CSV table of C-alpha atoms and ligand atoms in Angstrom, one decimal:
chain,number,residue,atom,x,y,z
L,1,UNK,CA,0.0,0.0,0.0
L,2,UNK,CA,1.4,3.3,-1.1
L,3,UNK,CA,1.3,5.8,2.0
L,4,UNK,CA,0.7,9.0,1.1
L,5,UNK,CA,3.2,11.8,2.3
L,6,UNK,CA,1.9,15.7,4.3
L,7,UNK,CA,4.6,17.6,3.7
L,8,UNK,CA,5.8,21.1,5.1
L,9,UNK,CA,5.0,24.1,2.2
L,10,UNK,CA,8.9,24.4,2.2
L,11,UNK,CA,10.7,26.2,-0.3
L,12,UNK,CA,12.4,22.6,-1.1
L,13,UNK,CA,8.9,20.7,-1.0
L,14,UNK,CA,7.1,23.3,-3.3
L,15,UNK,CA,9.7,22.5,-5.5
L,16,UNK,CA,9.5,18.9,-5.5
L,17,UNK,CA,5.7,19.2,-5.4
L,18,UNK,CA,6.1,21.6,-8.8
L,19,UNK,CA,8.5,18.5,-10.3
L,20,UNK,CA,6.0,15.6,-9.4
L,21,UNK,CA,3.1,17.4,-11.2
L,22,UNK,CA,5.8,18.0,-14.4
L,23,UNK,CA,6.1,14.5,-14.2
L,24,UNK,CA,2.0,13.4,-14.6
L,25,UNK,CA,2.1,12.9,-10.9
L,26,UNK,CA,-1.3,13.6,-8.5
L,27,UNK,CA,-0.7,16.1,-5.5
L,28,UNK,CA,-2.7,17.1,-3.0
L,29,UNK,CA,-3.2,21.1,-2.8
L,30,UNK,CA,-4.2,23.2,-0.2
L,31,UNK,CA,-6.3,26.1,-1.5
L,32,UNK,CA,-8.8,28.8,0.2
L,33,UNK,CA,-11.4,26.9,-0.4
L,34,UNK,CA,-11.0,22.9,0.1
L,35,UNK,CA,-7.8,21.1,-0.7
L,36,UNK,CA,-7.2,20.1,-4.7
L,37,UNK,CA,-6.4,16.7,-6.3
L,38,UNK,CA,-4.1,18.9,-8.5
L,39,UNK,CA,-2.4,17.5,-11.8
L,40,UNK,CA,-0.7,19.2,-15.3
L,41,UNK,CA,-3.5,20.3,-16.9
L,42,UNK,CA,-1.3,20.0,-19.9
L,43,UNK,CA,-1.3,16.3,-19.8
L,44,UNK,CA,-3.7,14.2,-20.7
L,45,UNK,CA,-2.6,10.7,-18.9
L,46,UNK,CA,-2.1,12.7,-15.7
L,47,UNK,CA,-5.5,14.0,-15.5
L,48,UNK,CA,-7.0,10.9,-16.5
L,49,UNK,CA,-5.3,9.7,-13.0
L,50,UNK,CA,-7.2,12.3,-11.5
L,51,UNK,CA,-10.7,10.8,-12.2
L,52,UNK,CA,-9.4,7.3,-11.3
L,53,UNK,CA,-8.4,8.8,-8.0
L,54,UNK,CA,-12.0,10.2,-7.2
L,55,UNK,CA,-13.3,7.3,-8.5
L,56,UNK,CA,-15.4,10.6,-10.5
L,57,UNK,CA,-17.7,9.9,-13.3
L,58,UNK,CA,-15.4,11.2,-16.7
L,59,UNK,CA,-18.2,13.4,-18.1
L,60,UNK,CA,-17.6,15.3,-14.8
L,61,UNK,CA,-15.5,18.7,-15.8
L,62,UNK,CA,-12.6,19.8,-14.1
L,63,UNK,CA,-11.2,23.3,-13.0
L,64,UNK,CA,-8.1,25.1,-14.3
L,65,UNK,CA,-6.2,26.7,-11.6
L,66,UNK,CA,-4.0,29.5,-13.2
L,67,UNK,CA,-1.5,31.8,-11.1
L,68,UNK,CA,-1.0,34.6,-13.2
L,69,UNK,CA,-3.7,36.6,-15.7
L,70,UNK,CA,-0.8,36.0,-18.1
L,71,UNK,CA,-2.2,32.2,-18.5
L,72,UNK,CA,-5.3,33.1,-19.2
L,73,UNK,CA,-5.5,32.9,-22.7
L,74,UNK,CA,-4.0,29.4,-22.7
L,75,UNK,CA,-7.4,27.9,-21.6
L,76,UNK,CA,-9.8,30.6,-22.9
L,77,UNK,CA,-11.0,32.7,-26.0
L,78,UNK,CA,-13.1,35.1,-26.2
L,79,UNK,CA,-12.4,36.9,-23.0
L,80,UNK,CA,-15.2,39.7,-21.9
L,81,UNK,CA,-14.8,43.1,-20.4
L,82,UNK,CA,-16.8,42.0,-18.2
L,83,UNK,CA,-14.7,39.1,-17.3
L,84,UNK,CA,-11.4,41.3,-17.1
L,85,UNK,CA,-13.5,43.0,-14.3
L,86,UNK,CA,-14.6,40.3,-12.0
L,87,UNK,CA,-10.7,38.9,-12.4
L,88,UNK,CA,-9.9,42.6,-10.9
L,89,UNK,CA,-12.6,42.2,-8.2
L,90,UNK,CA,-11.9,38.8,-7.2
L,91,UNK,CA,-9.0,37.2,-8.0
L,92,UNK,CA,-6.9,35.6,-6.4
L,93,UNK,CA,-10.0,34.1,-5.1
L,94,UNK,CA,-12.8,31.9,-4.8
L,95,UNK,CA,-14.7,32.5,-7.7
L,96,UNK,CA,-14.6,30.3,-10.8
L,97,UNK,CA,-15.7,31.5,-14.2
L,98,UNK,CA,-16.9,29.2,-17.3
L,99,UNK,CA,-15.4,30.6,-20.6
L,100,UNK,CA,-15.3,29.4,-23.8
L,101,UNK,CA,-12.2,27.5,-24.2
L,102,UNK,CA,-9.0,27.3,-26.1
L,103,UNK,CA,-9.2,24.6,-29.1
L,104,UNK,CA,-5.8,22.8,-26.8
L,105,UNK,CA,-7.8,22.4,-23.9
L,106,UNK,CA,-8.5,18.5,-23.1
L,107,UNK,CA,-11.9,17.1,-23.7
L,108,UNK,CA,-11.2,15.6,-20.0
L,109,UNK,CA,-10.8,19.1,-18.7
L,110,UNK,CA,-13.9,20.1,-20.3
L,111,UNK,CA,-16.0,17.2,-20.3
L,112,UNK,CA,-16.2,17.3,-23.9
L,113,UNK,CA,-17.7,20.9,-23.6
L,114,UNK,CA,-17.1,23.7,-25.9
L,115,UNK,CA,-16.1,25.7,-22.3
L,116,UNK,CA,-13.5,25.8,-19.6
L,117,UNK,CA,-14.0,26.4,-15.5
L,118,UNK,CA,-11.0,28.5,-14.7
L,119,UNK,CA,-9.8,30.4,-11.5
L,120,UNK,CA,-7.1,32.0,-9.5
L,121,UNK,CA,-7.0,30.7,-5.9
L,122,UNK,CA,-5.9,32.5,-3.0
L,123,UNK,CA,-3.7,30.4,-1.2
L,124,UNK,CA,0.6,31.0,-1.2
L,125,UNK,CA,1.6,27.3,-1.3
L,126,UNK,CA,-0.9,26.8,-4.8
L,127,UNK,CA,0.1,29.7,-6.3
L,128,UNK,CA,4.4,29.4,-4.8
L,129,UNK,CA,3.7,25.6,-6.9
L,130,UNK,CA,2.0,26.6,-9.8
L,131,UNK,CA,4.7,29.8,-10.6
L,132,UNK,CA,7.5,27.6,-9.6
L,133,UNK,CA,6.6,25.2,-12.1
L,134,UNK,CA,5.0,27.7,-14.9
L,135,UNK,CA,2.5,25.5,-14.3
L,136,UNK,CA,-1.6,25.2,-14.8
L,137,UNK,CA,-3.1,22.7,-12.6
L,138,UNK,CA,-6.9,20.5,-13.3
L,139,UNK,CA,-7.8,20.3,-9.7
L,140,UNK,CA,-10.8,19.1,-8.5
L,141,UNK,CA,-11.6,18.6,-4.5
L,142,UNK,CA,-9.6,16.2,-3.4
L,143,UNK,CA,-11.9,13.7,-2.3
L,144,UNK,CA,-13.6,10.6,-3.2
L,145,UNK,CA,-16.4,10.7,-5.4
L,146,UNK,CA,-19.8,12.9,-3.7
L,147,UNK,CA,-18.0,12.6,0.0
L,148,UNK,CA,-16.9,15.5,1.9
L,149,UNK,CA,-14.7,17.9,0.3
L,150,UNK,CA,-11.5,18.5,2.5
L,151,UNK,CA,-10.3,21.1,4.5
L,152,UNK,CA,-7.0,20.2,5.9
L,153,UNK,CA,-3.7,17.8,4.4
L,154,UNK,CA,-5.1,15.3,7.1
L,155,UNK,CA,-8.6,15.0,5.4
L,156,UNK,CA,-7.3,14.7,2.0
L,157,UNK,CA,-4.9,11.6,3.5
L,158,UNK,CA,-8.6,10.4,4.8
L,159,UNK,CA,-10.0,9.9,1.4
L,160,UNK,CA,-7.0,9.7,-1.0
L,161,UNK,CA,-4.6,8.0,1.1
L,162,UNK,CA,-3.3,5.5,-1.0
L,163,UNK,CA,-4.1,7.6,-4.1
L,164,UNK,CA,-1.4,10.4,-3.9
L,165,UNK,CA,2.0,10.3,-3.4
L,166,UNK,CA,2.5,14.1,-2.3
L,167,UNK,CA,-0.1,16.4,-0.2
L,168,UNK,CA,1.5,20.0,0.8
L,169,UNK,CA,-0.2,21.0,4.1
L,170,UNK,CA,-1.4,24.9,3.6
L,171,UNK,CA,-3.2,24.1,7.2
L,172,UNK,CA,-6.9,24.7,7.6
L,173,UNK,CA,-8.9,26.2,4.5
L,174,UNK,CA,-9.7,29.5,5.5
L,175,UNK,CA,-13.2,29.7,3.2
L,176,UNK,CA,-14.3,26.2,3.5
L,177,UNK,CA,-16.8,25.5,1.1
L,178,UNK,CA,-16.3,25.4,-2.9
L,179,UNK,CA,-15.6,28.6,-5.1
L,180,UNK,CA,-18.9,30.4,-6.7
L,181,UNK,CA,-19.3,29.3,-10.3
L,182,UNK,CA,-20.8,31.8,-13.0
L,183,UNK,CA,-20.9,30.9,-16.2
L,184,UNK,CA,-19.8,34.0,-18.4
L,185,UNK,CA,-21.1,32.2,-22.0
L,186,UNK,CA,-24.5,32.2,-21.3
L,187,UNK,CA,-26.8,35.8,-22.5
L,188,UNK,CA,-26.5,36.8,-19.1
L,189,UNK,CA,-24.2,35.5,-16.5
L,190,UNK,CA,-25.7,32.5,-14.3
L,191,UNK,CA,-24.0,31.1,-11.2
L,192,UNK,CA,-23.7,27.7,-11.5
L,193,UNK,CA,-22.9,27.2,-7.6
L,194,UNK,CA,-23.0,29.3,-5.2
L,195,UNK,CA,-20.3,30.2,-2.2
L,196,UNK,CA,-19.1,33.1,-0.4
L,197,UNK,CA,-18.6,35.4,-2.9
L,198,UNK,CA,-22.3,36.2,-3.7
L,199,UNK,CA,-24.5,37.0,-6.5
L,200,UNK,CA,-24.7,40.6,-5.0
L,201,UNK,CA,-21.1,41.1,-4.5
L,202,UNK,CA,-21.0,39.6,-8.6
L,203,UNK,CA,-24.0,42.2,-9.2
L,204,UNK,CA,-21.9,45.4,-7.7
L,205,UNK,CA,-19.2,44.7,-9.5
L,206,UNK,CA,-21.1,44.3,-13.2
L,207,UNK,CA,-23.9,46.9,-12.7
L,208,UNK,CA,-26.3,44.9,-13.7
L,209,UNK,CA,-28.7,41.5,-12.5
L,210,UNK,CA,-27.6,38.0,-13.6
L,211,UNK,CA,-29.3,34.7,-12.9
L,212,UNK,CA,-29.0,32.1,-10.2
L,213,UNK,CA,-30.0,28.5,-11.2
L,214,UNK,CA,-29.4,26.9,-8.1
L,215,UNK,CA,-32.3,26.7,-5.9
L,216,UNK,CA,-33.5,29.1,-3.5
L,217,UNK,CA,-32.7,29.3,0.4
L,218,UNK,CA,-35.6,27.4,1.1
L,219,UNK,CA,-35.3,24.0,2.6
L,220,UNK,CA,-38.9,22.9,1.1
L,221,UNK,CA,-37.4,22.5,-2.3
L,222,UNK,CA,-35.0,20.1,-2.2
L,223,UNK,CA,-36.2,17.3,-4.2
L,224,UNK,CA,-33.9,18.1,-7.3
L,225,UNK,CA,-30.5,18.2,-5.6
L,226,UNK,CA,-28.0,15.8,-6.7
L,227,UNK,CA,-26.4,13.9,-3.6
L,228,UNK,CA,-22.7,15.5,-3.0
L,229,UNK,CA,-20.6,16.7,-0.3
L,230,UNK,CA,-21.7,13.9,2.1
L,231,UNK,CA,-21.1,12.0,4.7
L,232,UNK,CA,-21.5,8.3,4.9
L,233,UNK,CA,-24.4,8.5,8.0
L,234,UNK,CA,-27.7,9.9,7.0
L,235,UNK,CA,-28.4,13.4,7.3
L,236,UNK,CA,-31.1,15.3,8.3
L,237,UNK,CA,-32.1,19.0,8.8
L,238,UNK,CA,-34.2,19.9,11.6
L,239,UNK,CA,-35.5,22.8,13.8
L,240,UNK,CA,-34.2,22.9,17.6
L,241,UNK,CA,-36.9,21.8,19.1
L,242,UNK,CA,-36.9,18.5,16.8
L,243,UNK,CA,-33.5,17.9,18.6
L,244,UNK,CA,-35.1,16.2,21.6
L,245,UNK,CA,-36.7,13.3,19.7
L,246,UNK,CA,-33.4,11.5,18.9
L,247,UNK,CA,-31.0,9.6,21.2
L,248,UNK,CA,-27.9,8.4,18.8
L,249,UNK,CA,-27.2,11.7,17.2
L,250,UNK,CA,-25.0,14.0,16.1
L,251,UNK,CA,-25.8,17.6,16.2
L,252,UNK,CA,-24.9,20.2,14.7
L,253,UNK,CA,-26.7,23.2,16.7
L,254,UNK,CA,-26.4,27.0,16.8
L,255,UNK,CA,-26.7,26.7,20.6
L,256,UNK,CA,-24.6,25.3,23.1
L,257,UNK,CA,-25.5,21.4,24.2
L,258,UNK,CA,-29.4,22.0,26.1
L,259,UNK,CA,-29.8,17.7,25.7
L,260,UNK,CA,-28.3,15.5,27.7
L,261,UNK,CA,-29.5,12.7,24.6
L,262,UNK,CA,-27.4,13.4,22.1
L,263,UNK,CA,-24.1,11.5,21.4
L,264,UNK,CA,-22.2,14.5,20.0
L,265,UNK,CA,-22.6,18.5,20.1
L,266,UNK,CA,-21.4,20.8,17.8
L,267,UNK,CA,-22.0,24.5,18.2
L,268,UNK,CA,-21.7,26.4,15.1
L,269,UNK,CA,-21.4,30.0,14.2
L,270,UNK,CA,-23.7,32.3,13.9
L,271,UNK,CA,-21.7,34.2,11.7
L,272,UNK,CA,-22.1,32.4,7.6
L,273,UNK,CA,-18.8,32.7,7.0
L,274,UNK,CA,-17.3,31.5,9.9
L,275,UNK,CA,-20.0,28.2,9.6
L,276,UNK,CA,-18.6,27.6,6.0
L,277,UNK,CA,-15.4,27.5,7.3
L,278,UNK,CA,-16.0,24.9,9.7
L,279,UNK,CA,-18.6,22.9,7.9
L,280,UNK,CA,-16.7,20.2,6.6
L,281,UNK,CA,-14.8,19.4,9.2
L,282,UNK,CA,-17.8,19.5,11.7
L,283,UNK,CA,-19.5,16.8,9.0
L,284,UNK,CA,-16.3,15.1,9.2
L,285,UNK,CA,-16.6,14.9,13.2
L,286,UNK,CA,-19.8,13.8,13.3
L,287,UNK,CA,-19.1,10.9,11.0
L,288,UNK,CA,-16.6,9.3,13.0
L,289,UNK,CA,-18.3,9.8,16.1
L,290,UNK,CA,-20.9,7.0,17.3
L,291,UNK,CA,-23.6,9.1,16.2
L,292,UNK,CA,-26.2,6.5,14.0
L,293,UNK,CA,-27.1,10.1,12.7
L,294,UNK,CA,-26.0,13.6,12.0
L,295,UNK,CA,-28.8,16.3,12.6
L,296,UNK,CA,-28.0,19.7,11.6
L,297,UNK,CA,-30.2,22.7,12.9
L,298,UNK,CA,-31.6,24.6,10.0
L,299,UNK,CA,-30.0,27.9,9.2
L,300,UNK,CA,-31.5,31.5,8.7
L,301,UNK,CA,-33.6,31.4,5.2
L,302,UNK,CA,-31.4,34.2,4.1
L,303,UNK,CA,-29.6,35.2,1.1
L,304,UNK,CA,-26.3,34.8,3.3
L,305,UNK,CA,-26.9,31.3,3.9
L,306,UNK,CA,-27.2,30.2,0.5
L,307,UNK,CA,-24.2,29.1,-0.4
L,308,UNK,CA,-24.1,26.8,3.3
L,309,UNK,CA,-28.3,25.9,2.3
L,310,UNK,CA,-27.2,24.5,-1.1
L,311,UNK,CA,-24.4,22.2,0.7
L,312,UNK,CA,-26.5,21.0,3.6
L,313,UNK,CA,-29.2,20.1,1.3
L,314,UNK,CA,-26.8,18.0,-0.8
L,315,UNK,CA,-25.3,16.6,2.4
L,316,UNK,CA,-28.7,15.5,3.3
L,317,UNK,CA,-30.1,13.9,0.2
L,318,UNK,CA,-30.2,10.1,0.3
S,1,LIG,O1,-13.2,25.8,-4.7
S,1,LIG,C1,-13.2,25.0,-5.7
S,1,LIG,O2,-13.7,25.3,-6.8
S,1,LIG,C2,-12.4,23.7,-5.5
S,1,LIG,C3,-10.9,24.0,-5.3
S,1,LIG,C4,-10.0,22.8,-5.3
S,1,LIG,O3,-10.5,24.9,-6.3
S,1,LIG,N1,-12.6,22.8,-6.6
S,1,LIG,C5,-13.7,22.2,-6.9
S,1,LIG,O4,-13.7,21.3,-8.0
S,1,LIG,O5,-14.7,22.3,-6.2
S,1,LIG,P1,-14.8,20.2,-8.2
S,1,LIG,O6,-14.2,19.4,-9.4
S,1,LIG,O7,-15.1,19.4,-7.0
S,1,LIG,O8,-16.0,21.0,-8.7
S,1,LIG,C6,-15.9,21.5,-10.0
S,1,LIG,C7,-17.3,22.0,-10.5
S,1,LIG,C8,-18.1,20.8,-10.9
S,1,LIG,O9,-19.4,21.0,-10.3
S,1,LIG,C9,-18.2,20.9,-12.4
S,1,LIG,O10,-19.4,20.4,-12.9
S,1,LIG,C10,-18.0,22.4,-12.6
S,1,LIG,O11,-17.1,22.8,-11.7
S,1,LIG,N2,-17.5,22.7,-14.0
S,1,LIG,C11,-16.2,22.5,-14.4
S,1,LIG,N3,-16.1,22.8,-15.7
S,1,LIG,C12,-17.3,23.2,-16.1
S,1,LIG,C13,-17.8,23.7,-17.3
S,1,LIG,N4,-17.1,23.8,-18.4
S,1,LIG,N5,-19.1,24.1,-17.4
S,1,LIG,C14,-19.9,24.0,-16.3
S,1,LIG,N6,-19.5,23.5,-15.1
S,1,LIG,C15,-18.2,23.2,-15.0
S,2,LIG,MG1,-15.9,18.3,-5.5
């Protein structure tokens, strides 16, 4: 069994990390968002390994993770004003944007689409690897298939273990959840999934309204989602009050622990960035714990918690 190896962000490691990936190696990332299953995005065999790792359905597309604006027009054509100017809001960050892409790009970046996912993260040891190695990186969350995305080198070793040789440990992601996804090649821009940078923040910038095809806020909708970003006991989204009427849980709670019932407590923020940051991990917690489920108090039904809404009804669909 090959045992994967958390490594120090070192200048010397950064460099060896920026050498495996030359050589069609898998390593594990850390970014702002979750960690990255990160390989060449110039290489074809390399970031078939990538899907084999995950376990991730092939037609699933993959995101470019650039470190300079100079690499831009490597991946993509047809590059907007409009897209110049989010870049200059929000990048390095966590949003990802859908252009159309370069006739180079690999149909298992794309998913056979005629687009590309592209962005900038904000994290030193990503961007230190990626300009030490004049490299682009295809880096999905470094997880298996629809589990938990990670948030630290030691959950990435959790699911990919055996998978990748290499994980650089950024410590813990500072955002948490995914990057927002708009797709610029649509009439108007839509965000494909939604995360802490927010439609708003997206509207400010452009001037103007786009579209949101994610669901609402509202938990009453759920039916639709696609199961993702789970964890392997069921999960179920309650009021407080519903807390009571279970004995083997976990919880996840905005209060502190009022039950004497419940196997394990988590209290959560208040504050929605501060619960996306700690999301995962609390998941994570739960999972291991001897919890036979994980109940998670239902957030505010505001546009705030949208992002968090979309994930915990993901986390929750069976
Ligand atoms: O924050 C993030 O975005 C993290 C970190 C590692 O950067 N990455 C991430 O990758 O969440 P992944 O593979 O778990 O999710 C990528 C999402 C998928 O939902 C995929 O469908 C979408 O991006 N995507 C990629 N290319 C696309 C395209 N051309 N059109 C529409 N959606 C695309
Ligand atoms: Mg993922």
């Amino acid at each position: 069994m090959k045992m994967s190896k958390i490594l120090h962000p070192t200048t010397e490691n950064i460099k060896l990390a920026a050498k495996a990936l030359q050589a069609g190696k898998l390593v594990g990332l850390p970014t702002e968002t979750v960690y990255g299953l990160a390989a060449d995005a110039t290489n074809h065999q390399a970031i078939e390994q990538i899907f084999l790792a995950k376990n991730r359905p092939i037609n699933h597309p993959l995101i470019v993770h650039i470190a300079d604006l100079n690499q831009l027009s490597n991946w993509a054509i047809d590059i907007a004003d409009i897209a110049i100017s989010l870049f200059d809001a929000f990048w390095p960050g966590p949003l990802t944007v859908i252009l159309k892409k370069h006739a180079k790009v690999s149909s298992l970046i794309t998913g056979g689409q005629s687009t590309v996912a592209i962005r900038m993260p904000a994290h030193p040891v990503i961007l230190s690897v990626l300009k030490t190695g004049t490299l682009a990186v295809a880096a999905p969350s470094a997880n298996r298939h629809c589990h938990v995305s990670p948030t630290t080198a030691q959950h990435v070793s959790e699911e990919l273990g055996n998978q990748v040789g290499m994980i650089l440990d950024g410590g813990a992601c500072t955002v948490g959840i995914e990057s927002t996804i708009l797709n610029l090649t649509s009439q108007i821009p839509e965000i494909l999934r939604p995360g802490i940078i927010s439609q708003q923040q997206i509207e400010s910038v452009l001037g103007f309204k786009i579209q949101s095809n994610h669901s609402s806020t509202s938990p009453r909708v759920s039916g639709s989602l696609n199961k993702h970003y789970a964890p392997s006991k069921p999960v179920k989204l309650v009021s407080a009050h519903e807390f009571s009427h279970y004995k083997q849980a976990g919880m996840m709670a905005f209060s502190e622990r009022s039950y004497k019932n419940p196997t394990s407590w988590i209290t959560m923020s208040t504050d929605p960035k501060e619960y996306a940051r700690d999301l995962y991990s609390a998941l994570r917690l739960l999972d291991h714990s001897e919890a036979e489920i994980i109940l998670i108090e239902m957030p505010p039904d505001t546009a705030d918690w949208s992002a968090i809404w979309d994930r915990l009804k993901r986390a929750a669909t069976k």
